[in-house]
mmCIF file of C-alpha atoms in Angstrom:
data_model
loop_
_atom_site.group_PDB
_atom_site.id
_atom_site.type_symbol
_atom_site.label_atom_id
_atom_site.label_comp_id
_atom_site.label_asym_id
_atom_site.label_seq_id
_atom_site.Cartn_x
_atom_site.Cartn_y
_atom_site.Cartn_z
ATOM 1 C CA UNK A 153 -5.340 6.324 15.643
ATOM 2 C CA UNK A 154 -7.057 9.395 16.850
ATOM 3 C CA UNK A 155 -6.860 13.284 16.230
ATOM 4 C CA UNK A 156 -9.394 15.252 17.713
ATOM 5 C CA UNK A 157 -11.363 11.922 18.238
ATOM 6 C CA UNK A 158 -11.806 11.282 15.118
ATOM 7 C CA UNK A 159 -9.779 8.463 13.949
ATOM 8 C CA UNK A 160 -7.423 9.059 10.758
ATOM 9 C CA UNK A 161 -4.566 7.031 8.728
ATOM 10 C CA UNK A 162 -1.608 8.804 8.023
ATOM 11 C CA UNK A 163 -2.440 7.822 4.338
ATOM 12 C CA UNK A 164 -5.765 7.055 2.554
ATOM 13 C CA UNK A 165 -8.026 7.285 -0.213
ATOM 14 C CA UNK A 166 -10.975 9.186 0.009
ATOM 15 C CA UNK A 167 -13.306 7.108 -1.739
ATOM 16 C CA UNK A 168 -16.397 9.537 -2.608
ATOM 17 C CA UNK A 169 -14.190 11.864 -4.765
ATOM 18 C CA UNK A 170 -11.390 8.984 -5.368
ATOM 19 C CA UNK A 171 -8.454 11.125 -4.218
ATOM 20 C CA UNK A 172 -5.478 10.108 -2.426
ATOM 21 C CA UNK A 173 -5.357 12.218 0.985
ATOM 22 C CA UNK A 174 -2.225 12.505 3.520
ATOM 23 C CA UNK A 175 -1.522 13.774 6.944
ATOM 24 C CA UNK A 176 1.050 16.967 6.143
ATOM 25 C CA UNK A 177 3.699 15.824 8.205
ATOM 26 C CA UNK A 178 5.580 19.214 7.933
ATOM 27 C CA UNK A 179 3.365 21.272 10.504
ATOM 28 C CA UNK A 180 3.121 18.896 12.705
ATOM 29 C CA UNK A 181 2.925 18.932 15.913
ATOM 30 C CA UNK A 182 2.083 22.695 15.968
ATOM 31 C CA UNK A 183 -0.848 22.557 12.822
ATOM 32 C CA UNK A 184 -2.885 19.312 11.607
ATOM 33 C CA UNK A 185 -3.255 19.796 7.832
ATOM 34 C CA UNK A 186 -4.307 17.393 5.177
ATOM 35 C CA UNK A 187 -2.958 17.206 1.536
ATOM 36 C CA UNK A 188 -4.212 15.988 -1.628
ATOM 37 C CA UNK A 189 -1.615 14.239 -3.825
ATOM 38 C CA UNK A 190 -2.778 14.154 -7.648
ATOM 39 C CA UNK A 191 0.371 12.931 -9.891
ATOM 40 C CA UNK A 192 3.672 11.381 -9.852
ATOM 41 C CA UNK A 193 5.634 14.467 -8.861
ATOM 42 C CA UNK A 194 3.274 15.238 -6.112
ATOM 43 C CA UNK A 195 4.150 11.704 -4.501
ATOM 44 C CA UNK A 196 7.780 12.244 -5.367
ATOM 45 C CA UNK A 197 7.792 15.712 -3.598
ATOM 46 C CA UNK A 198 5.721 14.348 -0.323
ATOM 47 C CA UNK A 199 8.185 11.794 -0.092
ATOM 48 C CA UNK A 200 11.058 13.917 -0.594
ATOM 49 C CA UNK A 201 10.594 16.878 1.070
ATOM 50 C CA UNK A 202 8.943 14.259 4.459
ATOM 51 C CA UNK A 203 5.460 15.313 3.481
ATOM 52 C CA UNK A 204 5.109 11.801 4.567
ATOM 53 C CA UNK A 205 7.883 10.028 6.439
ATOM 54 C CA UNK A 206 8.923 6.518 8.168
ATOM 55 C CA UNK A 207 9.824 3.375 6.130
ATOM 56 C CA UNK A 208 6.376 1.765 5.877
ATOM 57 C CA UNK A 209 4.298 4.924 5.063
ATOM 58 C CA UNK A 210 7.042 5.326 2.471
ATOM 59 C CA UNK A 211 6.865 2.526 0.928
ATOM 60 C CA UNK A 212 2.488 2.632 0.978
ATOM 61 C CA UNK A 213 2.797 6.477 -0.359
ATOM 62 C CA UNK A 214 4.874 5.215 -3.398
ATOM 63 C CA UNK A 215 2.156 2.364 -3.772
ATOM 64 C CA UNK A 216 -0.726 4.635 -4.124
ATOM 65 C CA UNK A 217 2.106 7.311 -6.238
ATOM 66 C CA UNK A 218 2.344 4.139 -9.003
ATOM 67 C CA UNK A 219 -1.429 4.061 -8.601
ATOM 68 C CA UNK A 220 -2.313 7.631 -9.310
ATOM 69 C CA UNK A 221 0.084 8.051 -12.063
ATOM 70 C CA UNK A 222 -1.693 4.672 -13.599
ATOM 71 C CA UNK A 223 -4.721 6.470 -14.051
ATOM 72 C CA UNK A 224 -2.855 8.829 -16.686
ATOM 73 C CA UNK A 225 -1.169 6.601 -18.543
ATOM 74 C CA UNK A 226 -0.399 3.034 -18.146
ATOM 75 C CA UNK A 227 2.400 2.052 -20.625
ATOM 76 C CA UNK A 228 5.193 -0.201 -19.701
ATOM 77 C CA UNK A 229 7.779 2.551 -20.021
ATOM 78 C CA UNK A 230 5.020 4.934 -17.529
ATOM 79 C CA UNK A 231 4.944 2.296 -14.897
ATOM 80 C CA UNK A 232 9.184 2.050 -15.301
ATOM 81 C CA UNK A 233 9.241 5.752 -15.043
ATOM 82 C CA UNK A 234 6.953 6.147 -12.028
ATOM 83 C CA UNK A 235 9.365 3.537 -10.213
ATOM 84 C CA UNK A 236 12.516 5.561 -10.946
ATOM 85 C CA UNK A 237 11.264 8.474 -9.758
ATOM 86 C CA UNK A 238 9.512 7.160 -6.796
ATOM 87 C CA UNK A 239 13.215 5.238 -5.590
ATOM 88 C CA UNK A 240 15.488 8.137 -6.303
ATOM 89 C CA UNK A 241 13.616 10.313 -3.681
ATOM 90 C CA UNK A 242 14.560 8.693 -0.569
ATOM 91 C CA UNK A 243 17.562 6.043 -1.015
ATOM 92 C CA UNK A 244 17.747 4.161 2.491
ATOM 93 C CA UNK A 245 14.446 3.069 3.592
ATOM 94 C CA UNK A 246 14.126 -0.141 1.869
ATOM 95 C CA UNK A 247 9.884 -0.326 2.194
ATOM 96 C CA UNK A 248 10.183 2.359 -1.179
ATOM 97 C CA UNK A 249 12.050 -0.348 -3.028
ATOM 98 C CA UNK A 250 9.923 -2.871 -1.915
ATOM 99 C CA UNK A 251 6.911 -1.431 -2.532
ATOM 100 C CA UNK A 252 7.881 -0.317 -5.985
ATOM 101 C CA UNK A 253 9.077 -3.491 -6.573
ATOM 102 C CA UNK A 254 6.282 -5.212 -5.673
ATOM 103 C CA UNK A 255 3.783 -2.926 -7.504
ATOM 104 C CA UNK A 256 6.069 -3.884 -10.862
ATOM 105 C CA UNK A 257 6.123 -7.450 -10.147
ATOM 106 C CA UNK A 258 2.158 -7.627 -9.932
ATOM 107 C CA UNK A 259 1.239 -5.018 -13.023
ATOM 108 C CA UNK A 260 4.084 -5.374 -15.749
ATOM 109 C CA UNK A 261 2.110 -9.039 -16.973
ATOM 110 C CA UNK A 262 -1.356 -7.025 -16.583
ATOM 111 C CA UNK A 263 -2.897 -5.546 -20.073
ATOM 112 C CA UNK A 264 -2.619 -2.000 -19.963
ATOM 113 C CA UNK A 265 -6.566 -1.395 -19.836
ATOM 114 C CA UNK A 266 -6.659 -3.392 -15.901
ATOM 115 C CA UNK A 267 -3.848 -1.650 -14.659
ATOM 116 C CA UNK A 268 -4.907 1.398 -12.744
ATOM 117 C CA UNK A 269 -7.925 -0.594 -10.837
ATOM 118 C CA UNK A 270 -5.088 -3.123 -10.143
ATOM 119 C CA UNK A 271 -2.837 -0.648 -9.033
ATOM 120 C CA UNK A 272 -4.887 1.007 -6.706
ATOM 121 C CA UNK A 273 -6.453 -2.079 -5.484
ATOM 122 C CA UNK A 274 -2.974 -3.384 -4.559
ATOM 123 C CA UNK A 275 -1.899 0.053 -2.906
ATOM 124 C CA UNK A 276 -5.033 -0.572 -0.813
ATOM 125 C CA UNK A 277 -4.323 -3.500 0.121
ATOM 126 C CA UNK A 278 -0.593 -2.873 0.800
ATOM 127 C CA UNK A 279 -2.007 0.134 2.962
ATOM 128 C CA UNK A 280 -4.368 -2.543 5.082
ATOM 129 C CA UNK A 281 -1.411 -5.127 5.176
ATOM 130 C CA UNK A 282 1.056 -2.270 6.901
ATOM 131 C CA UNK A 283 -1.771 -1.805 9.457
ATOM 132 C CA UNK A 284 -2.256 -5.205 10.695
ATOM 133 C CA UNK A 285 1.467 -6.035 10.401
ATOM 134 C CA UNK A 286 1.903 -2.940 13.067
ATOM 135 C CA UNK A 287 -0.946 -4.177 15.425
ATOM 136 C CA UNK A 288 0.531 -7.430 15.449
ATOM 137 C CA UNK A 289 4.302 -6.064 16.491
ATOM 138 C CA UNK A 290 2.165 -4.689 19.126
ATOM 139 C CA UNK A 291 1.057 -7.837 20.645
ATOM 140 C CA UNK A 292 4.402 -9.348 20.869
ATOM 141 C CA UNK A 293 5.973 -5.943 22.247
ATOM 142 C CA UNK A 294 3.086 -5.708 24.993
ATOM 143 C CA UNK A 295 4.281 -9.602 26.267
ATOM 144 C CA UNK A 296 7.760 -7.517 26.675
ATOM 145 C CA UNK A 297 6.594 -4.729 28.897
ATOM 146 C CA UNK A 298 4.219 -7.108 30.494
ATOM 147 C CA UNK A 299 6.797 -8.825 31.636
ATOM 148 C CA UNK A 300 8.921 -5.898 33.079
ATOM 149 C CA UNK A 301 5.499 -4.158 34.479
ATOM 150 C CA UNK A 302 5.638 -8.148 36.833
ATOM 151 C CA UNK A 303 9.248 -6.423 38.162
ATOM 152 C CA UNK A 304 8.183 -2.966 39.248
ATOM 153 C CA UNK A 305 6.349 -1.791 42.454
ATOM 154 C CA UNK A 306 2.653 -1.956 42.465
ATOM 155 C CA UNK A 307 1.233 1.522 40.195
ATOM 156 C CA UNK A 308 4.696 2.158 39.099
ATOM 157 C CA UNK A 309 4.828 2.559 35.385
ATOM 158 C CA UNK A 310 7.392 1.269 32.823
ATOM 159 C CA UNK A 311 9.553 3.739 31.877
ATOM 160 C CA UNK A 312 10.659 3.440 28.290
ATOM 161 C CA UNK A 313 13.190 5.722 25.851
ATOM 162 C CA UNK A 314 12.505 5.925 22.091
ATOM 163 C CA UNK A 315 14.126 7.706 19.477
ATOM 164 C CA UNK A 316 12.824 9.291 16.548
ATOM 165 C CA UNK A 317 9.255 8.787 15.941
ATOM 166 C CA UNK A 318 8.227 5.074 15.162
ATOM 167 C CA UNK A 319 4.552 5.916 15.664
ATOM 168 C CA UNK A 320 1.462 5.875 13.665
ATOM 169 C CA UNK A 321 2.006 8.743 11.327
ATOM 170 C CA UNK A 322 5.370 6.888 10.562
ATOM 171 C CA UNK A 323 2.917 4.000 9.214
ATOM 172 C CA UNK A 324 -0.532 3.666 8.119
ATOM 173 C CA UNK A 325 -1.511 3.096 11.402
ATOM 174 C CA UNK A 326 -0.935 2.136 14.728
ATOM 175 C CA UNK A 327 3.124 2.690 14.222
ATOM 176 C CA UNK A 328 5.995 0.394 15.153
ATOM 177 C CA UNK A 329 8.054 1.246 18.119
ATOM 178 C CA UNK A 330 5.030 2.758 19.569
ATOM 179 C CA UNK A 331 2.709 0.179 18.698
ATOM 180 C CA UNK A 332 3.142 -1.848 22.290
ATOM 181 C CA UNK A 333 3.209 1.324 24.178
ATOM 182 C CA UNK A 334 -0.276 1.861 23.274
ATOM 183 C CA UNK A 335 -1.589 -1.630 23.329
ATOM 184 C CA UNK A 336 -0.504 -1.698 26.773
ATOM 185 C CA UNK A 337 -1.463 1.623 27.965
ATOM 186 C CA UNK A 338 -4.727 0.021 26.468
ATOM 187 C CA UNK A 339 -4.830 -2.937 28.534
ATOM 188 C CA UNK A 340 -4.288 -0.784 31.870
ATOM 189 C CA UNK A 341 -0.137 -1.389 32.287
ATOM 190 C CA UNK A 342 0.448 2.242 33.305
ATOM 191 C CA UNK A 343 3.931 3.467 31.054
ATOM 192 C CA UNK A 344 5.578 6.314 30.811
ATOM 193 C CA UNK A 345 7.847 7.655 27.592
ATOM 194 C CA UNK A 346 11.281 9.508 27.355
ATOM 195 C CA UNK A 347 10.422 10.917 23.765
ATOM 196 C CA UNK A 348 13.919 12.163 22.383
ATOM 197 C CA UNK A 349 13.691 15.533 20.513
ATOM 198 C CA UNK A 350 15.520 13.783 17.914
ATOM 199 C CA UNK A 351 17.666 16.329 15.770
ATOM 200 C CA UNK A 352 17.572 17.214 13.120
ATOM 201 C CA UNK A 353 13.928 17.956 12.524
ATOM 202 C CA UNK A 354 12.649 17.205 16.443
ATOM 203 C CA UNK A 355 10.782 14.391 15.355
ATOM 204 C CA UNK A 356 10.312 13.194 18.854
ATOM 205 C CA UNK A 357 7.647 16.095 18.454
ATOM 206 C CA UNK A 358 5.736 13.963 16.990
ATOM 207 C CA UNK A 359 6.048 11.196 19.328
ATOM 208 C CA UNK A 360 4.894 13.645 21.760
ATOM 209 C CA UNK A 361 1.808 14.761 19.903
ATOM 210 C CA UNK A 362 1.178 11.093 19.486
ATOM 211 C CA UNK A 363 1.597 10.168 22.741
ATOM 212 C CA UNK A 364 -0.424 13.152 24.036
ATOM 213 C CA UNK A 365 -3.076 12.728 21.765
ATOM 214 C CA UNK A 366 -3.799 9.099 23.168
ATOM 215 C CA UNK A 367 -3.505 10.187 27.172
ATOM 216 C CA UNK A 368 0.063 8.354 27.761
ATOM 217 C CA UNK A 369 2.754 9.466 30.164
ATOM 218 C CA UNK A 370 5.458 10.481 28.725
ATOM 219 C CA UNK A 371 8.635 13.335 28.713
ATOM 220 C CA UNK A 372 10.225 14.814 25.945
ATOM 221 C CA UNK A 373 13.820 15.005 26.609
ATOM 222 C CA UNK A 374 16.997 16.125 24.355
ATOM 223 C CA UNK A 375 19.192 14.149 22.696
ATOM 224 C CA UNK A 376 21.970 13.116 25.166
ATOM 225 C CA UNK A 377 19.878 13.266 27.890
ATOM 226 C CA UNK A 378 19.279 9.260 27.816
ATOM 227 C CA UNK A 379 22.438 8.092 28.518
ATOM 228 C CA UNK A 380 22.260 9.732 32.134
ATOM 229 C CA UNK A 381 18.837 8.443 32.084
ATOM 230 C CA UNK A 382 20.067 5.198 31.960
ATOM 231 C CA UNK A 383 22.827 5.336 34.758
ATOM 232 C CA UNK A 384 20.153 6.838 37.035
ATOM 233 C CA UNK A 385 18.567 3.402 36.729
ATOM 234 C CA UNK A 386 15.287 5.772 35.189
ATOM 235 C CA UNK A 387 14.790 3.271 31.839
ATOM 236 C CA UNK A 388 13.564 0.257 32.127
ATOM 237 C CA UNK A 389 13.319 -0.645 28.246
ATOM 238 C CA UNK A 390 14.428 0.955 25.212
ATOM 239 C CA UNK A 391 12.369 0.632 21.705
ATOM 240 C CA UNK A 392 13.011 2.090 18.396
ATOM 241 C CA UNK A 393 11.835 1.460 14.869
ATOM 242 C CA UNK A 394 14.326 1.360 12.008
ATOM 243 C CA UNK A 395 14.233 2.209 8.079
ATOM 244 C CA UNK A 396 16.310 -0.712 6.958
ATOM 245 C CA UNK A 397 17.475 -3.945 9.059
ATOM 246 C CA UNK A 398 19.889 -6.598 7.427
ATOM 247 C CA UNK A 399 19.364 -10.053 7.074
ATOM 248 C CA UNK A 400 22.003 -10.147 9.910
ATOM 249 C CA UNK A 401 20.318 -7.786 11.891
ATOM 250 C CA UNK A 402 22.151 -4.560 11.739
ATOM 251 C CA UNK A 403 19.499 -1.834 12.035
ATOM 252 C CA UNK A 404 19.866 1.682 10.045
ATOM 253 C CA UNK A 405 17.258 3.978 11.927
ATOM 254 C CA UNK A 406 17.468 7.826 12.445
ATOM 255 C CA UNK A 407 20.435 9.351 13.536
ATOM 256 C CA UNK A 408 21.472 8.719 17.107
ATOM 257 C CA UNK A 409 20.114 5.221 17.628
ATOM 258 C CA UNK A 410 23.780 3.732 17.621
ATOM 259 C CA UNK A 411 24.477 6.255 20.207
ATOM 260 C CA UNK A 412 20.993 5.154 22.693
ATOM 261 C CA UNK A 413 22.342 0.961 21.733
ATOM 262 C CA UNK A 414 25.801 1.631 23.637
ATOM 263 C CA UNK A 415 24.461 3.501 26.570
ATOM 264 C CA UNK A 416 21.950 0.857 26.856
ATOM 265 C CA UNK A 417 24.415 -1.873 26.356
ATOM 266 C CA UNK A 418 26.532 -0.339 28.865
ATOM 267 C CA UNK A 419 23.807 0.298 31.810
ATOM 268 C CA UNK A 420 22.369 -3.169 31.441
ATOM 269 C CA UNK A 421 18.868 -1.905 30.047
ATOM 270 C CA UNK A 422 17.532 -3.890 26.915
ATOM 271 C CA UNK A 423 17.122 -2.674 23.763
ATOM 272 C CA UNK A 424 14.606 -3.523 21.151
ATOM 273 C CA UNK A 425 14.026 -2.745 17.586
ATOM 274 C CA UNK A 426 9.951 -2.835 16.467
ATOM 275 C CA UNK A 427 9.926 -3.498 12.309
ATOM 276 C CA UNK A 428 7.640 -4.949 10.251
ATOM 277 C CA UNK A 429 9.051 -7.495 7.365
ATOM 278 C CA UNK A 430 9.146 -5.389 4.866
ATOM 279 C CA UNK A 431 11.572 -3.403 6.018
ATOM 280 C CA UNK A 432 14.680 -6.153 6.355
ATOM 281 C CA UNK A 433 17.263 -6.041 3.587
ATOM 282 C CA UNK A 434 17.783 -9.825 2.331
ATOM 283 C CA UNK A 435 20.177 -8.685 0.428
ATOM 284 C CA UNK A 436 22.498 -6.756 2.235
ATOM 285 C CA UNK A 437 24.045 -8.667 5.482
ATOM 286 C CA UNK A 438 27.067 -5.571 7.020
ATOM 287 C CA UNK A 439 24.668 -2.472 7.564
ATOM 288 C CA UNK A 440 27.760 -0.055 8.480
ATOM 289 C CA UNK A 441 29.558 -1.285 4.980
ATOM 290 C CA UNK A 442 26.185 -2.125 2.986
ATOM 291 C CA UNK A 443 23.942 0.458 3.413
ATOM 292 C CA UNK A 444 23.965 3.759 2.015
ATOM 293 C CA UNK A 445 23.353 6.733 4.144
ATOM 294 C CA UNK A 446 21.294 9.410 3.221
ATOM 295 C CA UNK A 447 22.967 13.144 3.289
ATOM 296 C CA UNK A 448 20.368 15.492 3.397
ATOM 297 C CA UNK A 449 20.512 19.071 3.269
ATOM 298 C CA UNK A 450 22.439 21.013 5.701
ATOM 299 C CA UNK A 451 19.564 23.804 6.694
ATOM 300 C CA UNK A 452 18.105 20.792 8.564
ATOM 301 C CA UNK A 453 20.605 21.120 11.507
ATOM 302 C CA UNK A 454 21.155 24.460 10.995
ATOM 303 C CA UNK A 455 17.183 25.739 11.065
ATOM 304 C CA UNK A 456 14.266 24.583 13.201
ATOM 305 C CA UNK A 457 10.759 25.205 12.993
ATOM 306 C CA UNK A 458 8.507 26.594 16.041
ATOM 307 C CA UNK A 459 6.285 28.642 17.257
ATOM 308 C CA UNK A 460 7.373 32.329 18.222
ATOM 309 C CA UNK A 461 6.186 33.925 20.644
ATOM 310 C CA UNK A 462 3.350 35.835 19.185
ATOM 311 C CA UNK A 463 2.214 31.806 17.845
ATOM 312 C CA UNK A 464 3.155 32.154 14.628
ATOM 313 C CA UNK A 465 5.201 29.151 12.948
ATOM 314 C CA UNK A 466 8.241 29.791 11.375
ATOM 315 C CA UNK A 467 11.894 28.758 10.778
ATOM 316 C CA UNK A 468 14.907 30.139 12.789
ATOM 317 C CA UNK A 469 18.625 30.161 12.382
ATOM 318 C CA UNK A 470 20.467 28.483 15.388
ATOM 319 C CA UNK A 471 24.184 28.259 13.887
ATOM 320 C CA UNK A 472 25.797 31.227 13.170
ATOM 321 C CA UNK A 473 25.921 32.579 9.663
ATOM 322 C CA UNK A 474 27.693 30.977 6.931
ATOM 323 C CA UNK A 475 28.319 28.108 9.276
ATOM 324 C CA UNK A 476 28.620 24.414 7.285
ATOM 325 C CA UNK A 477 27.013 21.973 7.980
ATOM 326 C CA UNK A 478 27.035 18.040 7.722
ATOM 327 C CA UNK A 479 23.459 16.435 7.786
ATOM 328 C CA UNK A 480 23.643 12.226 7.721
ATOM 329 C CA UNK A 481 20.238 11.370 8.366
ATOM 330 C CA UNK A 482 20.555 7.631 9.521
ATOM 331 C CA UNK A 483 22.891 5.503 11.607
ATOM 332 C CA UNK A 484 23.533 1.725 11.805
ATOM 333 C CA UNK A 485 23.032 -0.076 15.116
ATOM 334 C CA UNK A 486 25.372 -3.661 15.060
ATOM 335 C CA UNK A 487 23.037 -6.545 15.727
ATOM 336 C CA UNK A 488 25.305 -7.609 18.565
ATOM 337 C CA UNK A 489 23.394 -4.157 20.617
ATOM 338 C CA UNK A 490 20.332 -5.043 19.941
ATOM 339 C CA UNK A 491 18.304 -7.301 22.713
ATOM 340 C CA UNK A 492 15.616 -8.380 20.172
ATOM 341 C CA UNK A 493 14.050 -8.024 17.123
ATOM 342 C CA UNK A 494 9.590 -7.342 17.269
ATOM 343 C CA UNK A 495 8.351 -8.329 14.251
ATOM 344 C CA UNK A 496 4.486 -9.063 13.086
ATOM 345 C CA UNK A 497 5.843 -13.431 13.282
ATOM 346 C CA UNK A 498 7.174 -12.713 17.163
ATOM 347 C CA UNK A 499 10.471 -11.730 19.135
ATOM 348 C CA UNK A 500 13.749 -12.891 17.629
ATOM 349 C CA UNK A 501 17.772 -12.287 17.924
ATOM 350 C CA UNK A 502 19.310 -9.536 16.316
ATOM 351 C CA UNK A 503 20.688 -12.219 13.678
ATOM 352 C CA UNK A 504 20.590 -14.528 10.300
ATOM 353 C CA UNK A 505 19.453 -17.217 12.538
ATOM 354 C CA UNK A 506 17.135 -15.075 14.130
ATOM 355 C CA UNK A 507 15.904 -13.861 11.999
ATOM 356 C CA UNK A 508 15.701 -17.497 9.358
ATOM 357 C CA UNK A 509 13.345 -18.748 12.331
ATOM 358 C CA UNK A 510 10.793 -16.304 11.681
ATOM 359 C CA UNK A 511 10.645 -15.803 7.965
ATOM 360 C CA UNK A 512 12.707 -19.503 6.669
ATOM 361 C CA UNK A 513 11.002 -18.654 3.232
ATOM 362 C CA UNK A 514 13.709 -15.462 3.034
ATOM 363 C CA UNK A 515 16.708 -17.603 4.015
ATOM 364 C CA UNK A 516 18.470 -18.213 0.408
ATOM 365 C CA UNK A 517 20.395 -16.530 -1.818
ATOM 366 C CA UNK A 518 18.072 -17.882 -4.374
ATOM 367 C CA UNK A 519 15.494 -16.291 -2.580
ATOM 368 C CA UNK A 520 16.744 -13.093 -1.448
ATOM 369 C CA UNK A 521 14.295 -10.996 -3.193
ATOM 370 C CA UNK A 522 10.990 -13.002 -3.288
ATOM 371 C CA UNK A 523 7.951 -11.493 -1.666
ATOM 372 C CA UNK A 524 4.583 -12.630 -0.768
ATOM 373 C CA UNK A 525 2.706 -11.538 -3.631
#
């Protein structure tokens, strides 16, 4: 998408000087600032510290992290080291493991001498895959707001609510959630956003600066300001993204997602969950028992970052000194909440049979962990 009209991925590779470049996630929305990544513990710290953040950008920095660190040395017990460092930075997005995996499963037969051109071909190509799987999740969420846009008075826009920020920088490109808002804000179906603040960390910020950036309606609202939102008969649809979906179709997404699934489920409005393949868990089928939930640092809820008044960015105290504080970072939505799955194949139930329709080659035991090469 576009900054500034000039069009950027939230990852790449700058091919004249053959250096791994990434949008610094940590200013945004109030600075745009790019960051060079050089070694393994750069990758590990961009992931860790959300440098980068979102399950598929994850999972395509630690692609281009193996990649990198392949340059330096590309022993067998490197490339195992490089994927244990990598996973243990971020444990609940799955794309990381899958990536990693994947990047293990092609190099490991590979002769040491053709492993870093393989390894950053791959993370190229893993990087190009992420983009055209989010384009395509587009086209089958744009057939859903289509649909509703048929229902609502001539020039009146479809209103949508989306938590956390499922948008481009989130991916390589083009995002998730957001991917049919802008496909049909490109095809002339006027729409218009709630953006949740999404605490800890506001990244609805960034679904904002998104949003704004492309000329699309939208409002950014707080937190438990959607469920009256809803009763007001003010949403029409609800989309989020999600770091981790079951083969079931429980979805683990940012904190406060379960809470936007009842209040949709109780006002009647449909709720949708935007994710590209990679990120559902064959292996685990009870999200709330199965998946493990990220605790991350307590000065997260208890700081934000902002402008002052003078415009300088900073980081202020809003709990009162001393105060604890408990930080889980993600949530699990029940598939029985969620309206429908958008994936890259089409729109399926929240379910194993829902999901076996679109991808039958996952639907085994045997199976669980096979990926298209």
């Amino acid at each position: 998408m576009k900054v500034d009209g000039r069009h950027y991925r939230s990852i790449w590779r700058d091919q004249e000087r053959d250096r791994v470049r990434i949008i610094d996630q940590r200013w945004l929305p109030h600075e745009f600032r790019i960051a060079e990544l050089d070694s393994l513990d750069a990758f590990a710290t961009a992931i860790r510290d959300m440098w980068v953040r979102g399950a598929p950008l994850i999972g395509a920095t630690a692609a281009y992290g193996i990649a990198v660190h392949m340059t330096s040395d590309a022993r067998d017990a490197s490339l195992e080291e490089a994927g244990k460092v990598l996973f243990e930075t971020r444990p609940t997005a799955v794309n990381l493991r899958w990536a990693i995996d994947r990047c293990a499963r092609i190099l490991e037969p590979l002769p040491e001498r053709e492993r870093a051109g393989a390894a950053m071909r791959l993370a190229d190509e893993i990087a190009d895959e992420d983009i055209e799987i989010n384009r395509r999740i587009g086209v089958h969420g744009l057939e859903i707001i289509r649909q509703i846009a048929r229902t609502r008075p001539d020039g009146e826009p479809v209103r949508v609510l989306t938590h956390c920020n499922a948008g481009w920088i989130a991916t390589v490109d083009w995002g998730t959630a957001t991917s049919p808002m802008y496909q049909a804000h490109d095809a002339g179906i006027p729409v218009h956003v709630w953006v949740d603040e999404t605490r800890p960390r506001n990244q609805g910020a960034l679904t904002s600066w998104e949003l704004g950036s492309h000329g699309i309606s939208h409002s950014y609202i707080v937190d438990n300001a959607g469920g009256h939102l809803m009763q007001r008969g003010l949403v029409d649809l609800v989309v989020t993204g999600t770091d981790r979906t079951t083969a079931d179709g429980d979805v683990c997404n940012k904190i406060g997602t379960y809470l936007k699934a009842l209040a949709a489920h109780d006002n009647g409005v449909p709720f949708y969950v935007a994710l590209p393949s990679p990120t559902i868990d064959w292996t685990v089928r009870d999200g709330v028992q199965e998946i493990p939930i990220e605790e991350r640092d307590g000065s997260e809820a208890t700081h934000v970052m902002g402008l002052s008044a003078d415009g300088s960015l900073g980081q202020v105290q809003v709990s009162p000194k001393g105060a604890e504080s408990a930080n889980p970072a993600f949530d699990v939505t029940p598939g029985r909440l969620v309206s429908g799955l958008i994936t890259e194949r089409g729109v399926c139930e929240a379910s194993r049979t829902g999901l076996a329709r679109l991808f039958p080659e996952f639907d085994a035991p045997s199976r669980a962990a096979v990926r298209d090469g």
